[in-house]
Short mmCIF file of C-alpha atoms and ligand atoms in Angstrom, two decimals:
data_model
loop_
_atom_site.label_atom_id
_atom_site.label_comp_id
_atom_site.label_asym_id
_atom_site.label_seq_id
_atom_site.Cartn_x
_atom_site.Cartn_y
_atom_site.Cartn_z
CA MET C 1 -8.60 -23.64 14.38
CA SER C 2 -9.46 -21.01 16.98
CA GLN C 3 -6.61 -19.09 18.58
CA VAL C 4 -5.87 -16.77 21.47
CA HIS C 5 -2.96 -14.30 21.27
CA PHE C 6 -1.70 -12.38 24.31
CA GLY C 7 0.26 -9.13 24.00
CA HIS C 8 0.11 -5.32 24.16
CA ILE C 9 -2.55 -4.37 21.62
CA PHE C 10 -2.61 -1.12 19.66
CA HIS C 11 -5.19 -0.35 16.96
CA VAL C 12 -7.38 2.48 15.70
CA ALA C 13 -10.96 1.30 16.23
CA GLY C 14 -14.12 2.15 14.31
CA SER C 15 -14.37 3.76 10.89
CA GLY C 16 -13.50 7.41 11.41
CA THR C 17 -11.13 9.58 9.41
CA VAL C 18 -7.56 10.49 10.23
CA ALA C 19 -8.94 13.42 12.23
CA ASP C 20 -10.63 10.94 14.56
CA ALA C 21 -7.60 8.66 14.94
CA ALA C 22 -6.31 10.03 18.25
CA ALA C 23 -9.74 9.66 19.89
CA SER C 24 -10.15 6.16 18.40
CA LEU C 25 -6.76 4.83 19.52
CA VAL C 26 -7.06 1.67 21.57
CA SER C 27 -4.18 0.52 23.78
CA ILE C 28 -4.57 -2.63 25.87
CA GLU C 29 -1.37 -3.34 27.74
CA ASP C 30 -2.24 -6.84 28.92
CA GLY C 31 -4.48 -7.70 25.99
CA ALA C 32 -5.95 -10.72 24.25
CA LEU C 33 -7.00 -11.19 20.64
CA VAL C 34 -9.31 -14.16 20.16
CA ILE C 35 -9.86 -15.58 16.67
CA GLY C 36 -12.55 -18.00 15.65
CA ASP C 37 -12.31 -21.02 13.36
CA ASP C 38 -13.20 -18.82 10.39
CA GLY C 39 -10.23 -16.48 10.96
CA ARG C 40 -12.42 -13.63 12.27
CA ILE C 41 -11.92 -11.63 15.45
CA VAL C 42 -14.35 -12.61 18.20
CA PHE C 43 -12.68 -10.76 21.07
CA CYS C 44 -10.23 -7.88 21.50
CA GLY C 45 -9.80 -6.72 25.08
CA ASN C 46 -8.17 -7.31 28.46
CA ARG C 47 -6.56 -10.70 28.85
CA VAL C 48 -8.39 -11.36 32.12
CA ASP C 49 -11.75 -10.94 30.34
CA HIS C 50 -11.21 -13.19 27.32
CA ASP C 51 -12.71 -16.38 28.77
CA GLY C 52 -16.07 -17.13 27.23
CA ALA C 53 -15.34 -15.38 23.94
CA LEU C 54 -15.35 -18.71 22.13
CA PRO C 55 -18.20 -21.23 22.14
CA SER C 56 -18.03 -23.77 24.96
CA GLY C 57 -16.02 -26.80 23.94
CA ALA C 58 -13.68 -24.77 21.76
CA ASP C 59 -10.08 -25.69 22.39
CA PRO C 60 -8.07 -22.75 21.08
CA THR C 61 -4.33 -22.70 20.60
CA VAL C 62 -2.87 -20.10 22.96
CA PHE C 63 0.08 -17.92 21.89
CA ASP C 64 1.65 -15.83 24.62
CA HIS C 65 3.63 -13.02 22.95
CA ARG C 66 4.06 -10.92 26.09
CA PRO C 67 5.87 -8.54 26.44
CA GLY C 68 5.47 -8.23 22.67
CA PHE C 69 2.93 -6.15 20.76
CA LEU C 70 -0.01 -7.00 18.51
CA LEU C 71 -0.70 -4.51 15.70
CA PRO C 72 -3.00 -4.65 12.67
CA GLY C 73 -1.08 -5.83 9.58
CA PHE C 74 0.52 -3.03 7.59
CA VAL C 75 -1.11 -2.05 4.29
CA ASP C 76 1.24 -0.89 1.51
CA THR C 77 -0.84 0.95 -1.07
CA HIS C 78 1.98 1.46 -3.59
CA ILE C 79 4.91 -0.86 -4.27
CA HIS C 80 6.55 -2.07 -7.51
CA PHE C 81 7.04 -5.83 -7.99
CA PRO C 82 9.37 -5.47 -11.04
CA GLN C 83 11.61 -3.18 -8.98
CA THR C 84 12.26 -5.86 -6.35
CA PHE C 85 15.98 -5.79 -7.19
CA ALA C 86 16.09 -2.09 -8.17
CA GLY C 87 16.09 -0.38 -4.76
CA ASP C 88 18.88 2.16 -4.31
CA ALA C 89 19.41 2.44 -8.06
CA TYR C 90 22.13 5.04 -8.61
CA GLY C 91 22.85 7.08 -11.70
CA GLY C 92 19.37 8.19 -12.68
CA GLY C 93 18.69 11.41 -10.83
CA GLN C 94 15.04 12.47 -10.58
CA LEU C 95 11.94 10.62 -11.74
CA LEU C 96 11.92 10.72 -15.56
CA GLU C 97 15.67 10.18 -15.96
CA TRP C 98 15.70 7.51 -13.24
CA LEU C 99 12.94 5.64 -15.08
CA THR C 100 14.79 5.82 -18.40
CA LEU C 101 18.28 5.01 -17.14
CA CYS C 102 17.68 2.64 -14.21
CA ILE C 103 14.14 1.32 -14.04
CA PHE C 104 13.11 0.41 -17.59
CA PRO C 105 16.30 -1.66 -18.12
CA SER C 106 15.79 -3.28 -14.72
CA GLU C 107 12.11 -4.13 -15.31
CA SER C 108 12.99 -5.51 -18.77
CA ARG C 109 14.93 -8.34 -17.11
CA PHE C 110 11.58 -9.81 -16.02
CA ALA C 111 11.25 -11.08 -19.59
CA ASP C 112 13.30 -14.01 -18.25
CA PRO C 113 10.83 -16.34 -16.48
CA GLU C 114 13.45 -17.70 -14.09
CA TYR C 115 14.45 -14.19 -13.02
CA ALA C 116 10.79 -13.23 -12.57
CA GLU C 117 10.17 -16.34 -10.47
CA ARG C 118 13.12 -15.50 -8.24
CA ALA C 119 11.80 -11.95 -7.84
CA ALA C 120 8.32 -13.20 -6.88
CA VAL C 121 9.79 -15.30 -4.06
CA GLU C 122 11.99 -12.43 -2.89
CA PHE C 123 9.08 -9.95 -3.08
CA CYS C 124 6.79 -12.10 -0.94
CA THR C 125 9.61 -12.87 1.50
CA ARG C 126 10.28 -9.14 1.97
CA ARG C 127 6.55 -8.49 2.47
CA ILE C 128 6.32 -11.11 5.21
CA ALA C 129 9.48 -9.79 6.86
CA ALA C 130 7.98 -6.29 6.88
CA GLY C 131 4.53 -7.36 8.12
CA THR C 132 2.75 -6.09 5.00
CA THR C 133 -0.42 -8.19 5.01
CA ALA C 134 -2.19 -6.34 2.18
CA ALA C 135 -0.76 -4.41 -0.76
CA MET C 136 -1.54 -2.63 -4.01
CA VAL C 137 1.25 -3.90 -6.21
CA PHE C 138 2.35 -2.24 -9.42
CA GLY C 139 2.97 -5.21 -11.68
CA SER C 140 5.37 -6.34 -14.37
CA ALA C 141 4.64 -5.88 -18.07
CA PHE C 142 5.16 -9.62 -18.58
CA PRO C 143 2.22 -11.97 -17.97
CA HIS C 144 4.46 -14.87 -16.86
CA ALA C 145 5.93 -12.59 -14.16
CA GLN C 146 2.43 -11.64 -12.97
CA ASP C 147 1.50 -15.34 -12.88
CA ALA C 148 4.54 -15.98 -10.68
CA LEU C 149 3.61 -13.05 -8.42
CA PHE C 150 -0.01 -14.14 -7.91
CA ALA C 151 0.88 -17.83 -7.46
CA THR C 152 3.64 -17.08 -4.94
CA THR C 153 1.47 -14.59 -3.05
CA LYS C 154 -1.26 -17.23 -2.81
CA ARG C 155 1.26 -19.77 -1.52
CA ALA C 156 2.46 -17.27 1.10
CA GLY C 157 -1.11 -16.55 2.23
CA LEU C 158 -0.85 -12.78 1.69
CA ARG C 159 -3.41 -10.34 0.28
CA ILE C 160 -2.66 -8.62 -3.01
CA VAL C 161 -4.18 -6.31 -5.57
CA SER C 162 -2.02 -6.13 -8.69
CA GLY C 163 -2.06 -5.62 -12.42
CA ARG C 164 0.49 -5.73 -15.21
CA GLY C 165 2.18 -2.38 -15.88
CA ILE C 166 0.68 -0.99 -19.09
CA GLN C 167 2.89 0.98 -21.50
CA THR C 168 2.11 1.67 -25.14
CA VAL C 169 4.61 4.45 -25.78
CA GLY C 170 8.17 5.14 -24.61
CA GLY C 171 11.83 5.72 -25.47
CA ASP C 172 14.57 3.24 -26.38
CA THR C 173 15.06 1.69 -22.94
CA ALA C 174 11.30 1.17 -22.49
CA GLN C 175 10.92 -0.82 -25.73
CA PRO C 176 10.86 -4.31 -24.12
CA LEU C 177 7.99 -3.15 -21.86
CA LEU C 178 5.75 -1.76 -24.62
CA THR C 179 2.84 -3.49 -26.31
CA SER C 180 0.48 -2.55 -29.12
CA GLU C 181 -2.79 -0.83 -28.22
CA GLU C 182 -4.67 -4.09 -28.86
CA ASP C 183 -2.34 -6.20 -26.72
CA ALA C 184 -2.52 -3.70 -23.85
CA ILE C 185 -6.26 -4.37 -23.56
CA ARG C 186 -6.09 -8.07 -24.37
CA LEU C 187 -3.37 -8.86 -21.79
CA THR C 188 -5.08 -6.79 -19.09
CA THR C 189 -8.41 -8.48 -19.77
CA GLU C 190 -6.77 -11.90 -19.63
CA GLU C 191 -5.16 -11.08 -16.29
CA ILE C 192 -8.53 -10.02 -14.84
CA GLU C 193 -10.16 -13.24 -16.03
CA LYS C 194 -7.32 -15.38 -14.72
CA TRP C 195 -6.57 -13.87 -11.30
CA HIS C 196 -9.34 -11.55 -10.05
CA GLY C 197 -10.84 -13.39 -7.08
CA ALA C 198 -9.14 -16.57 -8.29
CA ASP C 199 -8.30 -18.05 -4.89
CA THR C 200 -11.90 -18.36 -3.67
CA GLY C 201 -13.88 -17.65 -6.82
CA ASP C 202 -15.65 -14.83 -4.99
CA VAL C 203 -14.31 -11.25 -4.95
CA ALA C 204 -15.88 -10.64 -1.53
CA THR C 205 -13.84 -13.40 0.14
CA ALA C 206 -10.74 -13.47 -2.08
CA LEU C 207 -7.19 -12.54 -1.10
CA LEU C 208 -6.20 -12.04 -4.76
CA HIS C 209 -7.53 -9.11 -6.80
CA VAL C 210 -6.59 -7.45 -10.08
CA ALA C 211 -6.09 -3.79 -10.97
CA ILE C 212 -5.81 -1.91 -14.26
CA VAL C 213 -2.40 -0.25 -14.05
CA PRO C 214 -1.05 2.15 -16.69
CA ARG C 215 2.39 3.26 -15.45
CA PHE C 216 1.39 6.90 -15.86
CA SER C 217 -0.12 9.11 -18.52
CA LEU C 218 3.25 9.63 -20.26
CA SER C 219 3.55 5.85 -20.86
CA VAL C 220 0.26 5.56 -22.71
CA THR C 221 -1.73 7.38 -25.42
CA THR C 222 -5.18 8.92 -25.65
CA GLU C 223 -6.22 5.72 -27.43
CA THR C 224 -4.95 3.59 -24.53
CA LEU C 225 -6.76 5.80 -22.00
CA ARG C 226 -9.98 5.60 -24.01
CA ASN C 227 -9.74 1.80 -24.27
CA LEU C 228 -8.86 1.41 -20.58
CA GLY C 229 -11.86 3.56 -19.67
CA GLU C 230 -14.13 1.25 -21.68
CA LEU C 231 -12.54 -1.81 -20.11
CA TYR C 232 -12.77 -0.40 -16.58
CA ASP C 233 -16.40 0.52 -17.09
CA SER C 234 -17.13 -3.07 -18.02
CA VAL C 235 -15.41 -4.59 -14.94
CA ARG C 236 -16.02 -1.97 -12.20
CA GLU C 237 -19.00 -3.88 -10.84
CA ARG C 238 -16.79 -6.93 -10.37
CA GLY C 239 -14.57 -5.00 -7.95
CA VAL C 240 -11.59 -4.53 -10.24
CA TYR C 241 -9.18 -1.76 -9.18
CA PHE C 242 -7.41 1.12 -10.90
CA HIS C 243 -3.91 2.23 -9.95
CA SER C 244 -1.35 4.72 -11.30
CA HIS C 245 0.87 7.69 -10.43
CA LEU C 246 -0.11 11.36 -10.16
CA ASN C 247 1.75 14.66 -9.67
CA GLU C 248 5.03 13.21 -8.46
CA ASN C 249 7.77 15.37 -10.03
CA ALA C 250 7.12 19.08 -10.60
CA ARG C 251 10.48 20.18 -11.99
CA PRO C 252 9.56 23.26 -14.05
CA GLY C 253 9.29 22.63 -17.78
CA THR C 254 10.91 19.21 -17.92
CA GLY C 255 9.46 17.26 -14.99
CA GLU C 256 6.60 14.76 -15.04
CA VAL C 257 3.76 17.19 -14.25
CA ASP C 258 4.66 19.85 -16.85
CA THR C 259 5.52 17.24 -19.50
CA THR C 260 2.15 15.52 -19.01
CA LYS C 261 0.29 18.82 -19.33
CA GLN C 262 2.32 19.70 -22.46
CA VAL C 263 1.78 16.32 -24.14
CA TYR C 264 -1.96 16.13 -23.40
CA GLN C 265 -2.67 19.89 -23.39
CA VAL C 266 -4.89 19.47 -20.33
CA ASP C 267 -5.66 21.79 -17.42
CA SER C 268 -4.72 19.24 -14.81
CA TYR C 269 -2.81 15.94 -14.72
CA LEU C 270 -5.77 14.28 -12.97
CA ASP C 271 -7.98 15.04 -15.98
CA THR C 272 -6.04 12.43 -18.00
CA TYR C 273 -7.34 9.70 -15.63
CA ASP C 274 -10.78 11.26 -15.38
CA GLY C 275 -11.81 10.78 -19.02
CA LYS C 276 -10.87 14.38 -19.89
CA PHE C 277 -7.63 13.56 -21.70
CA LEU C 278 -8.18 15.51 -24.93
CA PRO C 279 -6.76 19.05 -25.48
CA GLY C 280 -8.42 21.63 -23.28
CA SER C 281 -9.44 18.80 -20.90
CA THR C 282 -12.21 17.84 -23.29
CA VAL C 283 -13.94 14.56 -22.49
CA GLY C 284 -12.54 11.74 -24.64
CA GLY C 285 -13.61 8.68 -22.69
CA LYS C 286 -14.73 7.25 -19.38
CA SER C 287 -13.26 8.08 -15.95
CA LEU C 288 -10.91 5.69 -14.17
CA LEU C 289 -11.53 7.26 -10.74
CA GLY C 290 -13.57 5.73 -7.91
CA LYS C 291 -13.41 4.12 -4.51
CA ARG C 292 -11.27 1.26 -5.87
CA SER C 293 -8.79 3.71 -7.42
CA ILE C 294 -5.47 4.65 -5.81
CA LEU C 295 -3.11 7.31 -7.14
CA ALA C 296 0.45 7.34 -5.85
CA HIS C 297 2.31 10.46 -4.68
CA CYS C 298 -0.03 13.44 -5.36
CA VAL C 299 2.72 15.75 -4.12
CA HIS C 300 1.83 18.70 -6.33
CA CYS C 301 -1.98 18.69 -6.66
CA GLN C 302 -4.20 21.61 -7.54
CA ASP C 303 -7.13 22.18 -5.17
CA SER C 304 -9.51 21.05 -7.92
CA GLU C 305 -7.65 17.73 -8.20
CA LEU C 306 -7.88 17.05 -4.47
CA GLU C 307 -11.57 17.92 -4.52
CA ARG C 308 -12.21 15.58 -7.43
CA MET C 309 -10.38 12.70 -5.72
CA ALA C 310 -12.37 13.24 -2.52
CA GLU C 311 -15.63 13.44 -4.49
CA THR C 312 -14.98 10.17 -6.35
CA GLY C 313 -13.61 8.29 -3.33
CA THR C 314 -10.18 7.96 -4.98
CA SER C 315 -7.37 7.48 -2.42
CA ILE C 316 -3.80 8.74 -2.29
CA ALA C 317 -0.81 6.45 -1.66
CA HIS C 318 1.57 8.70 0.26
CA CYS C 319 5.22 7.71 -0.27
CA PRO C 320 7.57 10.11 1.55
CA VAL C 321 10.54 7.71 1.55
CA SER C 322 10.46 7.59 -2.25
CA GLN C 323 9.75 11.31 -2.55
CA GLN C 324 12.98 12.02 -0.71
CA PHE C 325 14.99 9.49 -2.71
CA LEU C 326 13.85 10.96 -6.05
CA GLY C 327 13.79 14.60 -4.93
CA SER C 328 10.06 14.87 -5.61
CA GLY C 329 9.20 17.23 -2.74
CA THR C 330 6.74 16.93 0.15
CA MET C 331 3.01 16.33 -0.15
CA PRO C 332 1.36 19.12 1.90
CA TRP C 333 -0.18 17.10 4.73
CA LYS C 334 -2.64 19.57 6.26
CA ARG C 335 -3.94 20.84 2.93
CA THR C 336 -4.35 17.35 1.47
CA ILE C 337 -6.15 16.00 4.54
CA ALA C 338 -8.35 19.10 4.70
CA ALA C 339 -9.61 18.33 1.19
CA GLY C 340 -11.21 15.18 2.58
CA VAL C 341 -9.31 12.69 0.45
CA ASN C 342 -8.24 9.42 2.07
CA VAL C 343 -4.44 9.24 2.45
CA ALA C 344 -2.78 5.84 3.00
CA ALA C 345 0.89 4.85 3.08
CA GLY C 346 3.06 3.37 0.33
CA THR C 347 6.69 2.32 0.24
CA ASP C 348 6.99 2.77 -3.54
CA PHE C 349 9.86 0.29 -3.44
CA GLY C 350 12.22 0.69 -5.53
CA GLY C 351 11.62 4.47 -5.77
CA GLY C 352 11.66 4.10 -2.01
CA ASP C 353 14.45 2.12 -0.37
CA GLU C 354 12.44 0.65 2.53
CA TRP C 355 10.01 -2.29 2.63
CA LEU C 356 8.60 -1.37 6.04
CA ILE C 357 5.45 0.74 6.17
CA SER C 358 6.47 1.90 9.66
CA LYS C 359 9.57 3.46 8.06
CA VAL C 360 7.23 5.30 5.69
CA LEU C 361 5.26 6.57 8.70
CA SER C 362 8.49 7.56 10.41
CA ASP C 363 9.57 9.58 7.37
CA ALA C 364 6.06 11.06 7.09
CA PHE C 365 6.47 12.41 10.61
CA LYS C 366 9.84 13.93 9.75
CA VAL C 367 8.88 15.58 6.46
CA HIS C 368 5.59 17.02 7.72
CA ILE C 369 7.04 18.55 10.88
CA SER C 370 9.55 20.18 8.51
CA GLU C 371 6.95 21.79 6.25
CA PRO C 372 7.30 25.59 6.25
CA GLY C 373 5.36 27.90 8.58
CA ASP C 374 1.79 27.02 9.43
CA ALA C 375 1.88 23.99 7.10
CA GLY C 376 4.19 22.18 9.53
CA VAL C 377 2.52 19.56 11.70
CA SER C 378 3.56 17.07 14.36
CA MET C 379 1.65 13.95 13.40
CA HIS C 380 -0.07 12.17 16.27
CA PRO C 381 1.15 8.56 16.61
CA ALA C 382 -2.47 7.40 16.21
CA GLU C 383 -2.61 9.27 12.88
CA MET C 384 0.56 7.48 11.84
CA LEU C 385 -0.87 4.07 12.79
CA PHE C 386 -4.18 4.92 11.05
CA THR C 387 -2.35 5.90 7.85
CA GLY C 388 -0.40 2.63 7.76
CA THR C 389 -3.34 0.33 8.54
CA LEU C 390 -7.01 1.42 8.44
CA ALA C 391 -6.53 4.10 5.77
CA GLY C 392 -4.88 1.44 3.60
CA ALA C 393 -7.78 -0.95 4.06
CA ARG C 394 -10.09 1.92 3.10
CA ALA C 395 -7.99 2.75 0.03
CA LEU C 396 -8.41 -0.88 -1.05
CA ASP C 397 -12.15 -0.64 -0.34
CA MET C 398 -11.85 -3.58 2.05
CA GLU C 399 -12.23 -1.71 5.32
CA ASP C 400 -15.11 -4.00 6.22
CA ARG C 401 -12.71 -6.96 6.12
CA PHE C 402 -9.48 -5.78 7.83
CA GLY C 403 -7.48 -2.73 8.98
CA ASN C 404 -8.16 -2.86 12.71
CA PHE C 405 -9.37 -5.24 15.44
CA ASP C 406 -13.10 -4.46 15.36
CA LEU C 407 -15.14 -7.58 16.09
CA GLY C 408 -16.05 -9.68 13.07
CA LYS C 409 -13.17 -8.50 10.91
CA GLU C 410 -10.72 -10.95 9.38
CA ALA C 411 -7.71 -11.23 11.70
CA ASP C 412 -4.79 -9.57 9.88
CA PHE C 413 -2.13 -8.77 12.45
CA ILE C 414 1.57 -8.79 13.23
CA VAL C 415 3.52 -9.72 16.33
CA VAL C 416 6.30 -7.30 17.28
CA GLU C 417 8.91 -8.56 19.70
CA PRO C 418 11.19 -5.68 20.72
CA SER C 419 13.72 -8.08 22.23
CA ARG C 420 14.62 -9.11 18.67
CA HIS C 421 15.79 -5.57 17.91
CA PRO C 422 17.82 -4.26 20.87
CA PRO C 423 17.63 -0.50 20.05
CA LEU C 424 13.81 -0.69 20.07
CA ASP C 425 13.83 -2.82 23.19
CA ALA C 426 16.06 -0.35 25.04
CA ALA C 427 14.01 2.68 23.96
CA LEU C 428 10.81 1.03 25.18
CA LYS C 429 12.33 -0.11 28.48
CA TYR C 430 14.36 2.92 29.48
CA GLY C 431 12.90 5.90 27.60
CA ILE C 432 11.09 8.47 29.74
CA ARG C 433 7.28 8.51 29.75
CA SER C 434 4.83 11.13 30.91
CA ASP C 435 3.04 10.86 34.25
CA ASP C 436 -0.11 11.43 32.24
CA ALA C 437 -1.34 7.94 31.29
CA GLN C 438 -2.77 8.96 27.92
CA LEU C 439 0.36 10.81 26.80
CA ALA C 440 2.50 7.92 28.07
CA ARG C 441 0.68 5.39 25.87
CA GLU C 442 0.99 7.72 22.87
CA GLN C 443 4.72 8.05 23.55
CA THR C 444 5.02 4.26 23.65
CA LEU C 445 3.22 3.88 20.31
CA PHE C 446 5.44 6.57 18.80
CA VAL C 447 8.64 4.82 19.94
CA LEU C 448 7.25 1.58 18.53
CA LEU C 449 6.37 2.99 15.10
CA MET C 450 9.64 4.90 14.78
CA GLY C 451 11.74 1.99 16.01
CA ILE C 452 10.35 -1.17 14.40
CA ARG C 453 12.83 -2.92 12.10
CA GLU C 454 12.33 -6.24 10.27
CA PRO C 455 13.91 -8.48 12.94
CA ALA C 456 11.30 -7.33 15.47
CA VAL C 457 8.39 -8.44 13.22
CA THR C 458 8.34 -12.07 14.27
CA GLU C 459 4.94 -13.36 13.11
CA VAL C 460 2.50 -12.24 10.43
CA TYR C 461 -1.11 -13.40 10.19
CA VAL C 462 -3.68 -12.95 7.42
CA ARG C 463 -7.25 -13.99 8.21
CA GLY C 464 -5.92 -15.81 11.27
CA ARG C 465 -3.46 -17.89 9.26
CA ARG C 466 0.31 -17.50 9.57
CA ALA C 467 1.81 -16.05 6.40
CA GLU C 468 4.89 -17.93 5.31
CA LEU C 469 6.65 -19.30 2.26
CA SER C 470 7.48 -22.93 2.79
ZN1 LIG H 1 5.69 4.24 -7.98
#
């Protein structure tokens, strides 16, 4: 059914880069979003001008959210389903020890189907509460848990790209999560056949998609990487995704980056995902990079790695909340952006302890203004909004379908009602604003992005349909 929504609209229009975000910011204080029967946007503009957007005879349902806000749905490009109950895990320290002591035991509990089912419901509930309409979800090792995740996501009406976490090598606590080399490929192939595009039968219209997801290079072998390269090559054309971690913890000698380079004897960590995983970065198989590939963190990249990601269209999931929690450092914002690679936002829950992408953007602002010397930058609020919405849609290679309110796109949006979160409401009502109209609207967007909390996200729509778990 067609719909009309009234509210203060913010979005980053067009298809520019983060450098264009400020110039592409659209703010319509007394705005209307009109959605056709097919869930696509037919009008985004001033409320007084919306008449006539729908065909004559259409009888749309009208939702008046004023003085609330309408924003594009948040896109979380890195979040862990089997860590749904593992946020704020204490007693692990930094990445590798935290995985061994806290995360592997926690993820192993998903072997219990009832526990996994409970987690799937909780995970989707948290996503709706946070307004995360689309997500790249790092999956569980257990196929029954992935079935629960996809089925519950479908029931909730959310978008998802996910794949079972692949591990073929690991220590004692990782044992329940490991499979043989053969099973790693067989189970991943079965998941692709079962869930990729399963809701509509057509990848171009589906809300459900599958990714190939090795946890990281240290959790697999050269044989796994070779086999995954062959598998990915055979399913790339069907729009299957690739997802993993890269350059997260650079503790000298014993951290993730140095350990990976020692184990594989490669020049760069990225080489292990780029088919060059044999000693000396010799080619041993096919590349897993491309425009449907997302690598999380990328805090400590060499210039050559950033160049290669930009060249292949591989995106970065930037997760500053998690990077602070695990002491991983700060991804250099200006240098990374300057390399031309697309940077989107990720919560990395449970490495991160927040479900809200706006909290990730808020922490991004804080860590990047704190970078030393000339590297420090005060992110523009439009750049923050871009990173949490359109850049995410681009990272998922579905920018043509959602990410902003350009006409014809599928209507993914959230309603924010400040009155439901008094500190935000007060800051918007009584905070000072510039006499300059443009700066004033940017200040308002900044207050909004910094101040949104779950209670203020009152409605979430995917393709014009309310997302909810009944
Ligand atoms: Zn992660």
